[in-house]
Short mmCIF file of C-alpha atoms and ligand atoms in Angstrom, two decimals:
data_model
loop_
_atom_site.label_atom_id
_atom_site.label_comp_id
_atom_site.label_asym_id
_atom_site.label_seq_id
_atom_site.Cartn_x
_atom_site.Cartn_y
_atom_site.Cartn_z
CA MET A 23 -216.05 76.10 65.13
CA ASN A 24 -214.75 73.25 67.21
CA ILE A 25 -211.11 72.54 67.12
CA GLU A 26 -209.14 69.84 68.97
CA ILE A 27 -205.36 69.19 68.46
CA TYR A 28 -203.68 65.73 69.40
CA THR A 29 -200.34 66.33 70.46
CA THR A 30 -197.14 64.89 72.00
CA PRO A 31 -194.86 67.17 74.29
CA THR A 32 -191.69 66.69 72.03
CA CYS A 33 -193.38 67.48 68.83
CA ILE A 34 -192.18 71.07 67.34
CA TRP A 35 -195.07 71.01 64.81
CA CYS A 36 -197.54 70.61 67.82
CA LYS A 37 -196.24 73.72 69.21
CA THR A 38 -196.16 75.42 66.06
CA ALA A 39 -199.84 74.42 65.24
CA LYS A 40 -200.95 75.80 68.82
CA GLU A 41 -198.93 78.89 68.36
CA TYR A 42 -200.86 79.37 65.09
CA PHE A 43 -204.06 79.25 66.50
CA ASP A 44 -203.04 81.34 69.45
CA SER A 45 -201.58 83.98 67.06
CA LYS A 46 -205.22 84.01 65.45
CA GLY A 47 -207.11 84.25 68.74
CA ILE A 48 -208.75 81.09 68.06
CA GLU A 49 -209.47 78.71 70.61
CA TYR A 50 -208.91 74.99 70.80
CA LYS A 51 -208.72 71.75 72.96
CA GLU A 52 -205.50 70.00 73.28
CA TYR A 53 -205.04 66.47 74.01
CA ASP A 54 -201.36 65.23 75.08
CA VAL A 55 -201.58 61.55 73.68
CA THR A 56 -198.68 60.48 75.91
CA GLU A 57 -200.78 61.27 78.91
CA ASP A 58 -204.26 60.03 77.49
CA ASN A 59 -204.32 56.54 75.97
CA GLU A 60 -208.18 57.00 74.99
CA LYS A 61 -207.41 60.01 73.24
CA ALA A 62 -204.28 58.26 71.74
CA LEU A 63 -206.65 55.59 70.43
CA GLU A 64 -209.26 58.15 69.10
CA MET A 65 -206.52 60.01 67.16
CA VAL A 66 -205.41 56.93 65.40
CA GLU A 67 -208.90 56.06 64.86
CA LYS A 68 -209.77 59.31 63.42
CA SER A 69 -206.84 59.83 61.21
CA GLY A 70 -205.91 56.20 60.48
CA GLN A 71 -202.36 57.08 61.26
CA ARG A 72 -199.97 57.52 63.95
CA GLY A 73 -198.09 60.95 63.16
CA VAL A 74 -198.74 64.15 65.37
CA PRO A 75 -200.20 66.68 65.34
CA VAL A 76 -203.71 65.69 64.13
CA ILE A 77 -206.15 68.65 64.14
CA ASP A 78 -209.60 67.81 63.93
CA ILE A 79 -211.82 71.14 62.86
CA ASP A 80 -215.35 70.49 63.02
CA GLY A 81 -214.83 66.84 62.00
CA ASN A 82 -212.42 67.55 59.23
CA ILE A 83 -209.12 65.68 60.19
CA ILE A 84 -205.79 67.44 59.14
CA ILE A 85 -202.57 65.43 59.62
CA GLY A 86 -199.46 67.45 60.44
CA PHE A 87 -199.07 71.27 60.70
CA ASP A 88 -200.57 71.77 57.12
CA LYS A 89 -201.35 75.62 57.11
CA GLU A 90 -203.10 75.86 53.76
CA ALA A 91 -205.66 73.20 54.83
CA ILE A 92 -206.21 74.94 58.05
CA GLU A 93 -206.49 78.21 56.61
CA GLU A 94 -209.07 76.93 54.04
CA LEU A 95 -211.26 75.70 56.72
CA ILE A 96 -210.82 78.68 59.17
CA THR A 97 -211.43 81.05 56.23
CA GLU A 98 -214.74 79.42 55.54
CA PHE A 99 -215.70 79.64 59.38
CA ILE A 100 -214.63 83.34 59.23
CA GLU A 101 -216.72 84.05 56.06
CA ASP A 102 -219.70 82.13 57.86
CA GLU A 103 -219.66 84.40 60.61
CA MET B 19 -170.40 81.34 71.68
CA TYR B 20 -170.48 82.45 68.25
CA ASP B 21 -172.66 85.50 67.06
CA CYS B 22 -173.82 83.33 64.06
CA ILE B 23 -173.43 79.87 62.65
CA ILE B 24 -174.01 79.49 58.98
CA VAL B 25 -174.74 76.15 57.88
CA GLY B 26 -173.77 75.30 54.33
CA LYS B 27 -170.65 76.72 52.53
CA GLY B 28 -171.68 77.19 49.25
CA PRO B 29 -171.72 80.61 47.65
CA ALA B 30 -174.92 81.80 49.76
CA GLY B 31 -173.30 80.78 53.12
CA LEU B 32 -170.06 82.35 52.02
CA SER B 33 -171.34 85.38 50.74
CA ALA B 34 -173.51 85.98 54.20
CA ALA B 35 -170.17 85.21 56.23
CA LEU B 36 -168.41 87.66 54.22
CA TYR B 37 -170.80 90.23 55.69
CA LEU B 38 -170.76 89.33 59.14
CA GLY B 39 -166.86 88.56 59.19
CA ARG B 40 -166.12 92.16 57.45
CA ASP B 41 -168.17 93.85 60.47
CA GLY B 42 -166.24 91.93 63.12
CA TYR B 43 -168.63 89.25 64.29
CA LYS B 44 -167.70 85.92 65.29
CA VAL B 45 -168.81 83.55 62.65
CA LEU B 46 -168.51 79.87 61.85
CA VAL B 47 -169.41 78.25 58.72
CA VAL B 48 -170.10 74.73 59.01
CA GLY B 49 -170.89 72.44 55.98
CA LEU B 50 -170.06 69.81 53.20
CA GLY B 51 -168.96 70.52 49.67
CA SER B 52 -171.23 72.73 47.68
CA MET B 53 -173.18 72.07 44.46
CA LEU B 54 -170.93 74.47 42.50
CA GLU B 55 -168.21 72.02 42.69
CA LYS B 56 -169.97 70.24 40.09
CA ALA B 57 -169.86 73.18 37.75
CA GLU B 58 -166.99 72.73 35.27
CA VAL B 59 -167.15 76.50 34.07
CA VAL B 60 -169.34 79.43 35.17
CA GLU B 61 -169.61 82.13 32.67
CA ASN B 62 -172.56 83.86 33.92
CA TYR B 63 -171.30 85.54 37.12
CA LEU B 64 -170.77 89.02 36.49
CA GLY B 65 -167.12 90.44 36.47
CA ILE B 66 -165.58 87.12 35.74
CA PHE B 67 -165.35 85.76 32.18
CA ALA B 68 -164.98 82.02 32.99
CA ILE B 69 -164.22 80.03 36.10
CA SER B 70 -164.13 76.74 37.17
CA GLY B 71 -166.77 76.22 40.11
CA THR B 72 -164.03 74.81 42.33
CA GLU B 73 -161.74 77.84 41.83
CA LEU B 74 -164.69 80.11 42.49
CA LEU B 75 -165.17 78.50 45.80
CA GLN B 76 -161.63 78.36 46.58
CA ILE B 77 -161.19 82.17 46.29
CA SER B 78 -164.48 82.88 48.11
CA LYS B 79 -163.40 80.72 51.15
CA LYS B 80 -160.00 82.48 51.15
CA GLN B 81 -161.83 85.78 50.99
CA VAL B 82 -163.98 84.84 54.03
CA THR B 83 -161.32 83.26 56.10
CA ASN B 84 -159.45 86.42 55.60
CA VAL B 85 -161.82 88.43 57.61
CA GLY B 86 -161.65 86.05 60.46
CA VAL B 87 -164.64 83.49 59.82
CA GLU B 88 -163.98 80.17 60.90
CA ILE B 89 -164.92 77.24 58.18
CA LYS B 90 -165.27 73.64 59.46
CA GLU B 91 -166.02 70.68 56.99
CA GLU B 92 -168.64 68.84 59.27
CA LYS B 93 -172.06 67.48 58.95
CA VAL B 94 -175.00 69.13 60.65
CA LEU B 95 -177.18 66.55 62.31
CA ASN B 96 -179.23 68.54 64.55
CA ILE B 97 -179.93 72.21 65.38
CA TYR B 98 -181.83 72.99 68.68
CA ASN B 99 -182.78 76.07 70.35
CA LYS B 100 -182.49 76.11 74.25
CA ASN B 101 -182.59 79.25 76.45
CA GLU B 102 -182.44 81.70 73.42
CA GLU B 103 -179.33 79.92 72.39
CA PHE B 104 -178.92 77.61 69.54
CA ASN B 105 -176.99 74.64 69.54
CA VAL B 106 -175.70 72.94 66.33
CA VAL B 107 -174.70 69.49 66.79
CA THR B 108 -172.30 67.68 64.08
CA ASN B 109 -170.71 64.59 63.39
CA ILE B 110 -167.61 65.76 65.29
CA GLY B 111 -168.69 68.41 67.96
CA GLU B 112 -171.28 70.78 69.13
CA TYR B 113 -171.33 74.51 68.79
CA LYS B 114 -173.34 77.53 70.04
CA SER B 115 -174.64 80.64 68.52
CA LYS B 116 -177.02 83.77 68.89
CA CYS B 117 -178.29 83.08 65.58
CA ILE B 118 -178.38 80.98 62.54
CA ILE B 119 -178.20 81.25 58.77
CA LEU B 120 -179.39 78.32 56.69
CA ALA B 121 -177.87 77.89 53.39
CA LEU B 122 -178.13 74.06 52.72
CA GLY B 123 -178.72 74.47 49.10
CA SER B 124 -181.51 72.31 47.30
CA LYS B 125 -183.27 69.56 49.17
CA LYS B 126 -181.50 66.04 49.00
CA GLY B 127 -183.08 62.87 50.35
CA ASN B 128 -182.15 59.13 50.17
CA ALA B 129 -182.42 56.87 47.48
CA LYS B 130 -186.07 55.86 47.49
CA ILE B 131 -187.27 52.86 49.11
CA LYS B 132 -190.09 51.16 47.54
CA ASN B 133 -193.40 51.83 49.32
CA ALA B 134 -191.84 54.08 52.00
CA GLU B 135 -194.23 57.05 51.07
CA LYS B 136 -197.23 54.88 50.75
CA PHE B 137 -196.88 54.06 54.70
CA VAL B 138 -195.88 57.62 56.23
CA GLY B 139 -197.87 57.73 59.32
CA LYS B 140 -198.73 54.24 58.97
CA ALA B 141 -195.59 52.89 61.05
CA ILE B 142 -193.26 55.15 59.09
CA SER B 143 -192.08 58.34 60.09
CA TYR B 144 -189.32 60.71 59.57
CA CYS B 145 -189.39 62.30 63.11
CA VAL B 146 -188.52 60.41 66.36
CA SER B 147 -189.43 63.52 68.61
CA CYS B 148 -192.86 63.62 67.01
CA ASP B 149 -194.07 60.09 66.88
CA GLY B 150 -191.41 57.99 68.91
CA PHE B 151 -194.10 57.72 71.51
CA PHE B 152 -196.32 55.53 69.57
CA TYR B 153 -193.68 52.84 69.55
CA LYS B 154 -193.26 52.42 73.35
CA ASP B 155 -191.74 49.08 73.88
CA LYS B 156 -192.16 48.06 70.38
CA ASN B 157 -189.76 46.49 67.72
CA VAL B 158 -188.67 49.45 65.88
CA GLY B 159 -186.02 50.21 63.02
CA VAL B 160 -184.19 53.13 61.90
CA ILE B 161 -183.05 53.02 58.14
CA GLY B 162 -180.04 54.58 57.43
CA SER B 163 -176.24 54.36 57.52
CA SER B 164 -174.85 57.73 58.86
CA GLU B 165 -174.60 59.45 62.21
CA HIS B 166 -178.04 60.76 61.76
CA ALA B 167 -179.33 57.30 61.91
CA VAL B 168 -177.46 56.52 65.16
CA GLU B 169 -178.83 59.83 66.42
CA GLU B 170 -182.34 58.77 65.79
CA ALA B 171 -181.79 55.46 67.20
CA ILE B 172 -180.52 57.03 70.40
CA LYS B 173 -183.79 59.05 70.54
CA LEU B 174 -185.66 56.12 70.24
CA LYS B 175 -184.14 54.24 73.02
CA ASN B 176 -186.23 56.67 75.16
CA TYR B 177 -189.06 54.71 74.16
CA THR B 178 -188.21 51.03 73.56
CA ASP B 179 -184.88 48.85 73.87
CA ASN B 180 -185.68 47.00 70.70
CA VAL B 181 -184.02 49.23 68.24
CA THR B 182 -182.27 48.06 64.90
CA ILE B 183 -180.45 49.98 62.31
CA TYR B 184 -181.18 49.07 58.73
CA THR B 185 -178.47 50.23 56.64
CA ASN B 186 -180.27 48.96 53.00
CA GLY B 187 -176.90 47.21 51.98
CA LYS B 188 -174.32 49.96 53.04
CA ASP B 189 -171.76 49.75 55.66
CA MET B 190 -172.40 52.01 58.48
CA LYS B 191 -170.19 55.30 58.06
CA VAL B 192 -169.73 57.23 61.25
CA THR B 193 -167.15 59.38 62.87
CA ASP B 194 -165.32 58.36 66.15
CA LYS B 195 -167.95 60.33 68.08
CA TYR B 196 -170.57 57.83 67.28
CA ILE B 197 -168.68 54.40 67.30
CA ASP B 198 -169.34 53.77 71.01
CA TYR B 199 -172.95 54.64 70.72
CA LEU B 200 -173.39 52.41 67.72
CA LYS B 201 -172.38 49.30 70.07
CA ASN B 202 -175.80 49.74 71.74
CA PHE B 203 -177.82 48.88 68.64
CA ASN B 204 -178.20 45.80 66.27
CA VAL B 205 -177.14 46.69 62.58
CA ASP B 206 -178.52 44.74 59.89
CA ASN B 207 -176.84 45.30 56.65
CA ARG B 208 -179.01 43.59 54.36
CA LYS B 209 -180.19 45.37 51.08
CA ILE B 210 -183.92 46.24 51.29
CA GLU B 211 -186.17 45.27 48.64
CA HIS B 212 -189.24 46.95 49.59
CA LEU B 213 -191.55 47.65 52.52
CA ASP B 214 -194.57 45.63 53.16
CA GLY B 215 -198.16 45.49 54.75
CA GLU B 216 -201.88 45.90 54.32
CA ASP B 217 -202.86 48.97 55.98
CA GLU B 218 -199.99 49.73 57.82
CA LEU B 219 -196.40 48.69 57.33
CA SER B 220 -195.78 45.08 58.83
CA HIS B 221 -192.62 43.80 57.22
CA ILE B 222 -189.29 44.80 55.81
CA VAL B 223 -188.65 42.69 52.73
CA PHE B 224 -185.07 42.16 51.82
CA SER B 225 -183.51 40.66 48.58
CA GLU B 226 -183.67 37.05 48.35
CA ASP B 227 -187.27 37.20 49.79
CA ASP B 228 -186.15 37.28 53.25
CA LYS B 229 -188.28 39.15 55.51
CA ILE B 230 -188.69 40.40 59.08
CA LYS B 231 -191.65 41.53 61.03
CA ILE B 232 -191.38 45.08 62.52
CA ASP B 233 -193.81 47.70 64.39
CA GLY B 234 -192.41 50.79 62.93
CA VAL B 235 -189.64 52.15 60.91
CA PHE B 236 -188.00 55.82 61.06
CA ILE B 237 -186.16 57.06 57.94
CA ALA B 238 -182.85 58.65 58.56
CA ASN B 239 -181.41 60.59 55.37
CA ASP B 240 -177.77 60.29 55.44
CA THR B 241 -177.35 64.24 55.36
CA PRO B 242 -180.05 65.86 57.26
CA ASN B 243 -182.04 68.25 54.70
CA ILE B 244 -184.25 71.19 55.82
CA ASP B 245 -187.16 68.72 56.61
CA ASP B 246 -184.98 66.92 58.96
CA LEU B 247 -183.51 69.78 60.65
CA SER B 248 -187.00 71.59 60.96
CA ASN B 249 -188.23 68.58 62.96
CA ASN B 250 -186.58 70.29 66.05
CA LEU B 251 -186.78 73.90 64.75
CA GLY B 252 -190.24 74.20 63.41
CA ILE B 253 -189.23 76.09 60.15
CA LEU B 254 -192.23 76.23 57.67
CA THR B 255 -191.57 75.25 54.00
CA GLU B 256 -193.99 75.70 51.41
CA LYS B 257 -193.73 74.10 47.98
CA ASN B 258 -190.14 72.71 48.69
CA LYS B 259 -188.81 76.04 49.65
CA VAL B 260 -188.32 77.73 53.16
CA VAL B 261 -190.63 80.47 53.79
CA ILE B 262 -188.90 83.94 54.53
CA ASP B 263 -190.02 87.31 55.55
CA GLU B 264 -188.86 90.64 53.70
CA ASN B 265 -185.64 90.18 56.08
CA ASN B 266 -184.66 86.69 54.92
CA MET B 267 -185.90 85.43 58.39
CA THR B 268 -187.68 82.29 58.83
CA ASN B 269 -190.79 81.93 61.04
CA VAL B 270 -188.37 80.93 63.72
CA LYS B 271 -186.81 83.95 65.49
CA ALA B 272 -183.01 84.43 64.78
CA VAL B 273 -182.90 81.81 61.94
CA PHE B 274 -182.43 83.27 58.63
CA ALA B 275 -182.30 81.20 55.24
CA CYS B 276 -180.79 82.13 51.73
CA GLY B 277 -179.54 80.50 48.56
CA ASP B 278 -181.02 77.69 46.48
CA MET B 279 -183.39 76.88 49.51
CA ILE B 280 -185.47 79.74 49.00
CA ASN B 281 -184.68 80.77 45.24
CA ASP B 282 -186.76 79.64 42.25
CA PHE B 283 -184.00 80.58 40.00
CA LYS B 284 -181.24 78.72 41.40
CA GLN B 285 -177.94 80.25 40.29
CA VAL B 286 -174.48 81.57 42.15
CA SER B 287 -175.48 85.04 41.41
CA THR B 288 -178.93 84.79 43.14
CA ALA B 289 -177.15 82.49 45.94
CA VAL B 290 -174.63 85.24 46.54
CA GLY B 291 -177.34 88.15 46.42
CA SER B 292 -179.76 86.48 49.19
CA GLY B 293 -176.60 85.34 51.17
CA ALA B 294 -175.60 89.18 51.40
CA ALA B 295 -179.20 90.10 52.35
CA ALA B 296 -179.28 87.51 54.90
CA GLY B 297 -175.98 88.35 56.35
CA ASN B 298 -176.96 92.10 56.43
CA SER B 299 -180.30 90.98 58.21
CA CYS B 300 -178.54 89.15 60.73
CA ILE B 301 -176.25 91.78 61.55
CA LYS B 302 -179.30 94.31 62.18
CA TYR B 303 -180.84 91.59 64.30
CA LEU B 304 -177.73 91.37 66.45
CA ILE B 305 -177.58 95.18 67.05
CA ASN B 306 -181.39 95.82 67.69
CA SER B 307 -181.78 92.65 70.09
CA ASN B 308 -178.71 93.84 71.94
CA LEU B 309 -176.93 90.92 71.24
CA SER B 310 -173.74 92.50 69.78
CA GLU B 311 -170.89 92.43 72.00
CA LYS B 312 -169.23 94.82 69.50
CA VAL B 313 -172.08 97.69 69.92
CA LYS B 314 -172.36 97.03 73.94
CA LYS B 315 -168.64 98.11 74.00
CA LEU B 316 -169.11 101.47 72.01
C1 FAD C 413 -173.43 70.83 37.25
C2 FAD C 413 -173.71 72.09 37.70
C3 FAD C 413 -173.46 73.40 37.18
C4 FAD C 413 -173.80 74.51 37.52
N1 FAD C 413 -173.49 75.62 36.81
C5 FAD C 413 -173.80 76.89 37.00
C6 FAD C 413 -173.41 77.97 36.51
O1 FAD C 413 -172.81 77.88 35.52
N2 FAD C 413 -173.82 79.17 36.83
C7 FAD C 413 -174.56 79.45 37.92
O2 FAD C 413 -174.78 80.58 38.51
N3 FAD C 413 -174.85 78.36 38.64
C8 FAD C 413 -174.55 77.19 38.29
N4 FAD C 413 -174.81 76.03 39.23
C9 FAD C 413 -175.83 76.16 40.41
C10 FAD C 413 -175.20 76.61 41.40
O3 FAD C 413 -174.00 75.63 41.75
C11 FAD C 413 -175.99 76.78 42.79
O4 FAD C 413 -177.14 77.51 42.38
C12 FAD C 413 -175.51 77.39 43.80
O5 FAD C 413 -174.45 76.60 44.24
C13 FAD C 413 -176.38 77.40 44.96
O6 FAD C 413 -175.58 77.92 46.16
P1 FAD C 413 -176.11 77.46 47.90
O7 FAD C 413 -175.11 78.24 48.62
O8 FAD C 413 -177.46 77.99 47.83
O9 FAD C 413 -176.08 76.04 47.75
P2 FAD C 413 -174.89 74.86 47.65
O10 FAD C 413 -173.82 75.38 46.73
O11 FAD C 413 -175.69 73.75 47.29
O12 FAD C 413 -174.47 74.77 49.09
C14 FAD C 413 -175.13 74.20 49.98
C15 FAD C 413 -174.36 73.71 51.02
O13 FAD C 413 -175.02 73.08 52.39
C16 FAD C 413 -174.47 71.78 52.82
N5 FAD C 413 -175.36 71.18 53.50
C17 FAD C 413 -176.64 70.73 53.12
N6 FAD C 413 -177.08 70.07 54.28
C18 FAD C 413 -176.22 70.03 55.22
C19 FAD C 413 -175.85 69.29 56.42
N7 FAD C 413 -176.92 68.79 57.15
N8 FAD C 413 -174.90 69.46 57.19
C20 FAD C 413 -173.84 70.20 56.55
N9 FAD C 413 -173.90 70.70 55.43
C21 FAD C 413 -174.93 70.76 54.74
C22 FAD C 413 -174.08 71.27 51.32
O14 FAD C 413 -173.01 70.13 51.57
C23 FAD C 413 -173.13 72.56 50.75
O15 FAD C 413 -171.97 73.00 51.33
C24 FAD C 413 -174.66 74.50 38.70
C25 FAD C 413 -174.96 73.64 39.25
C26 FAD C 413 -174.60 72.26 38.82
C27 FAD C 413 -174.89 70.96 39.65
#
């Protein structure tokens, strides 16, 4: 499972999302879009919008910290294992 | 520094305050009126045959101030967490505490603006701290007419100098604290007809077909609701209710919730019950985490 999170430093939901994955021991890559312009454009392209966080789980795009949507995708992954 | 600040002075907040106050904690209740003021007569609160909502609140407030609790009639604009302390920013002042009890009642929003929901994330946002960065040096607006709109506009100044407050036909209503800040912003009082754009928001359209081009808009409810306050605290909600554990604690440590904001059955009795539970859990939290001056002195 490949997880990428697009964040800004002042966004509490980005922190909550990272803590969520940390608590489950799931690894992810984080891109701070305020530092990385290319990734900022990529995020807008992928999600079609400009709200953070954007979470990409194996190409499935989740906008905001939508716990239910994340859990659904992760459960599938855990079941597949 | 307060032991606990309770936001909301309806039956839930006052009930929590009663428990903390009776145990000698330093407590501040801060909030605007309660929904209960609208109840002409309450006939289903055990032990009282019939009473008006206003009278029930008056007695409750007296009971709570009698045990040393302070009550302030102020609007909470922001709550943030710094060095294990909470800072509660209101339209009048700023207060610090070790824990927070939220008793905000059911969620309220602004009057709806046509197409606002359609463009969320597409140049419309409710959270400057999250998405402000995307509007660097752009022409942005805040829709709102209270201190909350000014707070959001101030945050936006970190990203761009081009910030206008759109009041949607209202007059700005702010306390003295905000009058000087307000001078830094353009204020447009026209009534908004709808928001317009193709894929993304591009224009605010006013009555009389007048319109202006805009790069982004932030919406600021006149009284911040739980979603607004969560943008700094990160409190999880599910199906419009705040998620709590068996101790009425939210996912954020030392922040508790009670009353209509957590209950399916929204009544005075359930609000009072969950307020008592939150107050009691807060006391236990203060003792167990060694934050209680009272216990330290023993
Ligand atoms: C017309 C009417 C009749 C009713 N009749 C009955 C009845 O007969 N029996 C019964 O049991 N129940 C009745 N209810 C329901 C009852 O009023 C509520 O269930 C109860 O008031 C909930 O209490 P609460 O403390 O959770 O919220 P509320 O009483 O709504 O209090 C919430 C508090 O939070 C404040 N607040 C919210 N956001 C902020 C902010 N950002 N800053 C500052 N303050 C904030 C509000 O201003 C308010 O003070 C009635 C309600 C209405 C409207």
